[in-house]
PDB file of C-alpha atoms in Angstrom:
ATOM      1  CA  MET A 677     -13.419  18.549   5.261  1.00  0.00           C
ATOM      2  CA  VAL A 678     -13.714  14.391   5.155  1.00  0.00           C
ATOM      3  CA  LYS A 679     -14.465  14.659   8.657  1.00  0.00           C
ATOM      4  CA  LYS A 680     -17.109  17.153   8.545  1.00  0.00           C
ATOM      5  CA  CYS A 681     -18.827  15.479   5.798  1.00  0.00           C
ATOM      6  CA  ALA A 682     -18.490  12.281   7.511  1.00  0.00           C
ATOM      7  CA  LYS A 683     -20.342  13.725  10.539  1.00  0.00           C
ATOM      8  CA  CYS A 684     -22.926  15.177   8.023  1.00  0.00           C
ATOM      9  CA  ILE A 685     -23.876  11.565   6.690  1.00  0.00           C
ATOM     10  CA  SER A 686     -24.058  10.025  10.288  1.00  0.00           C
ATOM     11  CA  SER A 687     -26.094  12.969  11.185  1.00  0.00           C
ATOM     12  CA  PHE A 688     -28.565  12.270   8.410  1.00  0.00           C
ATOM     13  CA  CYS A 689     -28.481   8.496   9.315  1.00  0.00           C
ATOM     14  CA  VAL A 690     -29.539   9.161  12.880  1.00  0.00           C
ATOM     15  CA  SER A 691     -32.110  11.852  11.760  1.00  0.00           C
ATOM     16  CA  LYS A 692     -33.636   9.104   9.818  1.00  0.00           C
ATOM     17  CA  ASN A 693     -33.459   6.284  12.100  1.00  0.00           C
ATOM     18  CA  LEU A 694     -30.969   4.275  10.066  1.00  0.00           C
ATOM     19  CA  ILE A 695     -28.607   3.920  13.106  1.00  0.00           C
ATOM     20  CA  ASP A 696     -29.070   4.422  16.834  1.00  0.00           C
ATOM     21  CA  LEU A 697     -27.884   7.576  18.270  1.00  0.00           C
ATOM     22  CA  SER A 698     -25.377   5.464  20.806  1.00  0.00           C
ATOM     23  CA  LYS A 699     -23.547   4.433  17.199  1.00  0.00           C
ATOM     24  CA  TYR A 700     -23.295   7.935  16.168  1.00  0.00           C
ATOM     25  CA  GLU A 701     -19.250   8.097  16.932  1.00  0.00           C
ATOM     26  CA  TRP A 702     -18.851   4.669  15.221  1.00  0.00           C
ATOM     27  CA  CYS A 703     -20.752   5.600  12.049  1.00  0.00           C
ATOM     28  CA  CYS A 704     -18.674   8.873  11.705  1.00  0.00           C
ATOM     29  CA  TYR A 705     -15.773   6.974  12.003  1.00  0.00           C
ATOM     30  CA  VAL A 706     -16.722   4.229   9.485  1.00  0.00           C
ATOM     31  CA  VAL A 707     -17.979   6.733   7.145  1.00  0.00           C
ATOM     32  CA  GLU A 708     -14.832   8.914   7.404  1.00  0.00           C
ATOM     33  CA  LYS A 709     -12.568   5.786   6.600  1.00  0.00           C
ATOM     34  CA  LYS A 710     -14.633   4.669   3.669  1.00  0.00           C
ATOM     35  CA  LEU A 711     -14.636   8.310   2.233  1.00  0.00           C
ATOM     36  CA  VAL A 712     -10.953   8.457   2.655  1.00  0.00           C
ATOM     37  CA  LYS A 713     -10.461   5.214   0.614  1.00  0.00           C
ATOM     38  CA  ILE A 714     -12.907   6.382  -1.951  1.00  0.00           C
ATOM     39  CA  ILE A 715     -11.333   9.894  -2.422  1.00  0.00           C
ATOM     40  CA  SER A 716      -7.765   8.482  -2.489  1.00  0.00           C
ATOM     41  CA  PHE A 717      -8.633   5.783  -4.935  1.00  0.00           C
ATOM     42  CA  ILE A 718     -10.210   8.386  -7.558  1.00  0.00           C
ATOM     43  CA  PHE A 719      -7.333  10.825  -6.889  1.00  0.00           C
ATOM     44  CA  LEU A 720      -4.745   8.246  -7.490  1.00  0.00           C
ATOM     45  CA  LEU A 721      -6.436   6.728 -10.729  1.00  0.00           C
ATOM     46  CA  VAL A 722      -6.725  10.465 -12.146  1.00  0.00           C
ATOM     47  CA  VAL A 723      -2.999  11.092 -11.427  1.00  0.00           C
ATOM     48  CA  GLY A 724      -1.984   7.685 -12.890  1.00  0.00           C
ATOM     49  CA  TYR A 725      -4.524   8.204 -15.957  1.00  0.00           C
ATOM     50  CA  LYS A 726      -3.059  11.872 -16.372  1.00  0.00           C
ATOM     51  CA  MET A 727       0.509  10.909 -16.157  1.00  0.00           C
ATOM     52  CA  ASN A 728       0.065   7.826 -18.335  1.00  0.00           C
ATOM     53  CA  ILE A 729       1.201   5.516 -15.483  1.00  0.00           C
ATOM     54  CA  LEU A 730      -2.180   4.125 -14.522  1.00  0.00           C
ATOM     55  CA  HIS A 731      -0.875   0.365 -15.258  1.00  0.00           C
ATOM     56  CA  ASP A 732       2.237   0.829 -12.887  1.00  0.00           C
ATOM     57  CA  LEU A 733       0.264   2.652 -10.360  1.00  0.00           C
ATOM     58  CA  VAL A 734      -2.074  -0.091 -10.081  1.00  0.00           C
ATOM     59  CA  ILE A 735       0.473  -2.897 -10.056  1.00  0.00           C
ATOM     60  CA  PHE A 736       2.415  -0.859  -7.375  1.00  0.00           C
ATOM     61  CA  THR A 737      -0.524   0.251  -5.026  1.00  0.00           C
ATOM     62  CA  ALA A 738      -1.894  -3.066  -5.063  1.00  0.00           C
ATOM     63  CA  SER A 739       1.101  -5.016  -3.814  1.00  0.00           C
ATOM     64  CA  PHE A 740       2.233  -1.952  -1.386  1.00  0.00           C
ATOM     65  CA  CYS A 741      -1.502  -1.924   0.048  1.00  0.00           C
ATOM     66  CA  TYR A 742      -1.535  -5.911   0.338  1.00  0.00           C
ATOM     67  CA  ILE A 743       1.620  -5.669   2.431  1.00  0.00           C
ATOM     68  CA  ARG A 744       1.124  -2.620   4.145  1.00  0.00           C
ATOM     69  CA  LYS A 745      -2.229  -3.616   5.380  1.00  0.00           C
ATOM     70  CA  TYR A 746      -0.455  -5.676   8.345  1.00  0.00           C
ATOM     71  CA  ALA A 747       2.707  -3.695   8.675  1.00  0.00           C
ATOM     72  CA  ASP A 748       3.434  -0.981  10.978  1.00  0.00           C
ATOM     73  CA  GLY A 749       4.912   2.196   9.834  1.00  0.00           C
ATOM     74  CA  PHE A 750       4.592   5.857   9.360  1.00  0.00           C
ATOM     75  CA  HIS A 751       1.091   7.094   9.527  1.00  0.00           C
ATOM     76  CA  ALA A 752       0.457  10.826   8.335  1.00  0.00           C
ATOM     77  CA  LYS A 753      -1.495  12.890  10.977  1.00  0.00           C
ATOM     78  CA  THR A 754      -4.334  14.233   8.304  1.00  0.00           C
ATOM     79  CA  PHE A 755      -5.796  13.022   5.298  1.00  0.00           C
ATOM     80  CA  LEU A 756      -4.061  15.638   3.073  1.00  0.00           C
ATOM     81  CA  GLN A 757      -0.450  14.631   4.309  1.00  0.00           C
ATOM     82  CA  CYS A 758      -1.247  11.146   3.795  1.00  0.00           C
ATOM     83  CA  LEU A 759      -2.426  11.626   0.226  1.00  0.00           C
ATOM     84  CA  THR A 760       0.838  13.829  -0.364  1.00  0.00           C
ATOM     85  CA  TYR A 761       2.984  11.120   1.030  1.00  0.00           C
ATOM     86  CA  SER A 762       1.395   8.398  -0.852  1.00  0.00           C
ATOM     87  CA  ILE A 763       1.386  10.330  -4.056  1.00  0.00           C
ATOM     88  CA  SER A 764       5.271  11.000  -3.532  1.00  0.00           C
ATOM     89  CA  ILE A 765       6.126   7.261  -2.897  1.00  0.00           C
ATOM     90  CA  ILE A 766       4.283   6.255  -5.786  1.00  0.00           C
ATOM     91  CA  LEU A 767       5.790   8.766  -8.332  1.00  0.00           C
ATOM     92  CA  LEU A 768       9.447   8.050  -6.577  1.00  0.00           C
ATOM     93  CA  ALA A 769       8.890   4.160  -7.069  1.00  0.00           C
ATOM     94  CA  ILE A 770       7.448   4.125 -10.319  1.00  0.00           C
ATOM     95  CA  LYS A 771       9.634   6.810 -11.832  1.00  0.00           C
ATOM     96  CA  TYR A 772      13.152   6.298 -10.327  1.00  0.00           C
ATOM     97  CA  VAL A 773      13.288   3.037  -8.235  1.00  0.00           C
ATOM     98  CA  SER A 774      11.548   0.755 -10.336  1.00  0.00           C
ATOM     99  CA  PRO A 775      13.566   1.642 -13.665  1.00  0.00           C
ATOM    100  CA  PHE A 776      16.939   1.558 -11.444  1.00  0.00           C
ATOM    101  CA  ILE A 777      15.933  -1.962 -10.385  1.00  0.00           C
ATOM    102  CA  GLU A 778      14.967  -3.070 -14.014  1.00  0.00           C
ATOM    103  CA  LYS A 779      18.288  -1.946 -15.309  1.00  0.00           C
ATOM    104  CA  HIS A 780      20.543  -3.915 -12.742  1.00  0.00           C
ATOM    105  CA  ILE A 781      19.489  -7.558 -12.718  1.00  0.00           C
ATOM    106  CA  VAL A 782      22.270  -8.455  -9.885  1.00  0.00           C
ATOM    107  CA  ILE A 783      20.731  -5.486  -7.841  1.00  0.00           C
ATOM    108  CA  ARG A 784      16.977  -6.892  -8.287  1.00  0.00           C
ATOM    109  CA  TYR A 785      18.118 -10.179  -7.144  1.00  0.00           C
ATOM    110  CA  ILE A 786      20.023  -9.074  -4.108  1.00  0.00           C
ATOM    111  CA  LEU A 787      17.120  -6.875  -3.112  1.00  0.00           C
ATOM    112  CA  LEU A 788      14.704  -9.654  -3.504  1.00  0.00           C
ATOM    113  CA  VAL A 789      16.695 -11.985  -1.179  1.00  0.00           C
ATOM    114  CA  LEU A 790      17.180  -9.054   1.381  1.00  0.00           C
ATOM    115  CA  LEU A 791      13.586  -8.306   1.369  1.00  0.00           C
ATOM    116  CA  PHE A 792      12.543 -11.862   1.949  1.00  0.00           C
ATOM    117  CA  TYR A 793      15.011 -11.958   4.671  1.00  0.00           C
ATOM    118  CA  ILE A 794      13.943  -8.765   6.307  1.00  0.00           C
ATOM    119  CA  PHE A 795      10.215  -9.557   6.089  1.00  0.00           C
ATOM    120  CA  TYR A 796      10.300 -13.022   6.574  1.00  0.00           C
ATOM    121  CA  VAL A 797      13.248 -14.505   8.640  1.00  0.00           C
ATOM    122  CA  GLU A 798      13.541 -11.397  10.836  1.00  0.00           C
ATOM    123  CA  ALA A 799       9.877 -11.317  11.653  1.00  0.00           C
ATOM    124  CA  THR A 800       9.592 -15.196  12.198  1.00  0.00           C
ATOM    125  CA  PHE A 801      12.782 -15.762  14.309  1.00  0.00           C
ATOM    126  CA  PHE A 802      13.428 -12.441  15.952  1.00  0.00           C
ATOM    127  CA  ASP A 803       9.700 -12.149  17.060  1.00  0.00           C
ATOM    128  CA  ARG A 804       9.146  -8.841  15.545  1.00  0.00           C
ATOM    129  CA  LYS A 805       5.726  -6.726  15.778  1.00  0.00           C
ATOM    130  CA  PHE A 806       4.445  -8.668  12.465  1.00  0.00           C
ATOM    131  CA  ASN A 807       1.665 -10.893  12.471  1.00  0.00           C
ATOM    132  CA  ASN A 808       1.103 -13.819  10.564  1.00  0.00           C
ATOM    133  CA  LEU A 809      -1.003 -12.395   7.911  1.00  0.00           C
ATOM    134  CA  PHE A 810       1.753  -9.843   7.106  1.00  0.00           C
ATOM    135  CA  ILE A 811       4.296 -12.758   6.924  1.00  0.00           C
ATOM    136  CA  ARG A 812       1.942 -14.745   4.536  1.00  0.00           C
ATOM    137  CA  ASN A 813       1.205 -11.504   2.347  1.00  0.00           C
ATOM    138  CA  THR A 814       4.817 -10.926   2.089  1.00  0.00           C
ATOM    139  CA  ILE A 815       5.539 -14.528   0.813  1.00  0.00           C
ATOM    140  CA  THR A 816       2.740 -14.042  -1.574  1.00  0.00           C
ATOM    141  CA  VAL A 817       4.003 -10.818  -2.835  1.00  0.00           C
ATOM    142  CA  SER A 818       7.547 -12.411  -3.233  1.00  0.00           C
ATOM    143  CA  PHE A 819       5.990 -15.344  -5.223  1.00  0.00           C
ATOM    144  CA  VAL A 820       4.379 -12.700  -7.554  1.00  0.00           C
ATOM    145  CA  VAL A 821       7.791 -11.328  -8.061  1.00  0.00           C
ATOM    146  CA  ILE A 822       9.531 -14.759  -8.841  1.00  0.00           C
ATOM    147  CA  PHE A 823       6.517 -15.740 -11.089  1.00  0.00           C
ATOM    148  CA  CYS A 824       7.072 -12.137 -12.852  1.00  0.00           C
ATOM    149  CA  GLU A 825      10.922 -12.821 -13.436  1.00  0.00           C
ATOM    150  CA  PHE A 826       9.850 -16.346 -14.747  1.00  0.00           C
ATOM    151  CA  MET A 827       7.614 -15.080 -16.999  1.00  0.00           C
ATOM    152  CA  HIS A 828       9.996 -12.463 -18.230  1.00  0.00           C
ATOM    153  CA  ASN A 829       8.019  -9.466 -17.019  1.00  0.00           C
ATOM    154  CA  ILE A 830      10.608  -7.622 -15.431  1.00  0.00           C
ATOM    155  CA  HIS A 831       8.931  -4.269 -15.413  1.00  0.00           C
ATOM    156  CA  CYS A 832       6.097  -5.941 -13.233  1.00  0.00           C
ATOM    157  CA  SER A 833       8.599  -7.509 -11.060  1.00  0.00           C
ATOM    158  CA  CYS A 834      10.583  -4.368 -10.337  1.00  0.00           C
ATOM    159  CA  LEU A 835       7.351  -2.515  -9.664  1.00  0.00           C
ATOM    160  CA  VAL A 836       6.281  -5.278  -6.889  1.00  0.00           C
ATOM    161  CA  ILE A 837      10.017  -5.114  -5.454  1.00  0.00           C
ATOM    162  CA  SER A 838       9.618  -1.343  -5.198  1.00  0.00           C
ATOM    163  CA  SER A 839       6.457  -1.599  -3.030  1.00  0.00           C
ATOM    164  CA  MET A 840       8.067  -4.071  -0.913  1.00  0.00           C
ATOM    165  CA  ILE A 841      11.171  -1.530  -0.187  1.00  0.00           C
ATOM    166  CA  PHE A 842       8.705   1.456   0.448  1.00  0.00           C
ATOM    167  CA  THR A 843       6.479  -0.976   2.556  1.00  0.00           C
ATOM    168  CA  MET A 844       9.336  -0.802   5.223  1.00  0.00           C
ATOM    169  CA  ILE A 845       9.412   3.151   5.695  1.00  0.00           C
TER     170      ILE A 845
END
């Protein structure tokens, strides 16, 4: 459906001489990517609003996307699979993982240290496929967690830690 819509928009752009015919495939790709982002964003906002978890959803998704942008990992084959997978991870993190981490302070700090080790030390010293932006983003998110802990915003801290956990999947 999204691909078909992207082709329609690209064909329209070619017919109106907005883009050259040689750029048609590129235009289809770019339009499809933008449509997927817009549809996903709107869908996530609606789900978050309906389930009364909009604030948590925004915090989790922002930190997850910030790290995941530069990490390898599972990628679904279709848009629908991706959306289903994303919603499942978000709900699992917000409803179960984050509250569990929030209740157990020792686990929270152990996870933070382990995650920092996995993301930074492993990537730096064992030459993993992570690039410098990934490492820098991970360190930034780690500092956000530490700042949240310092400001006694444990709930936010646990959401960000959860996003770090699910980034590894």
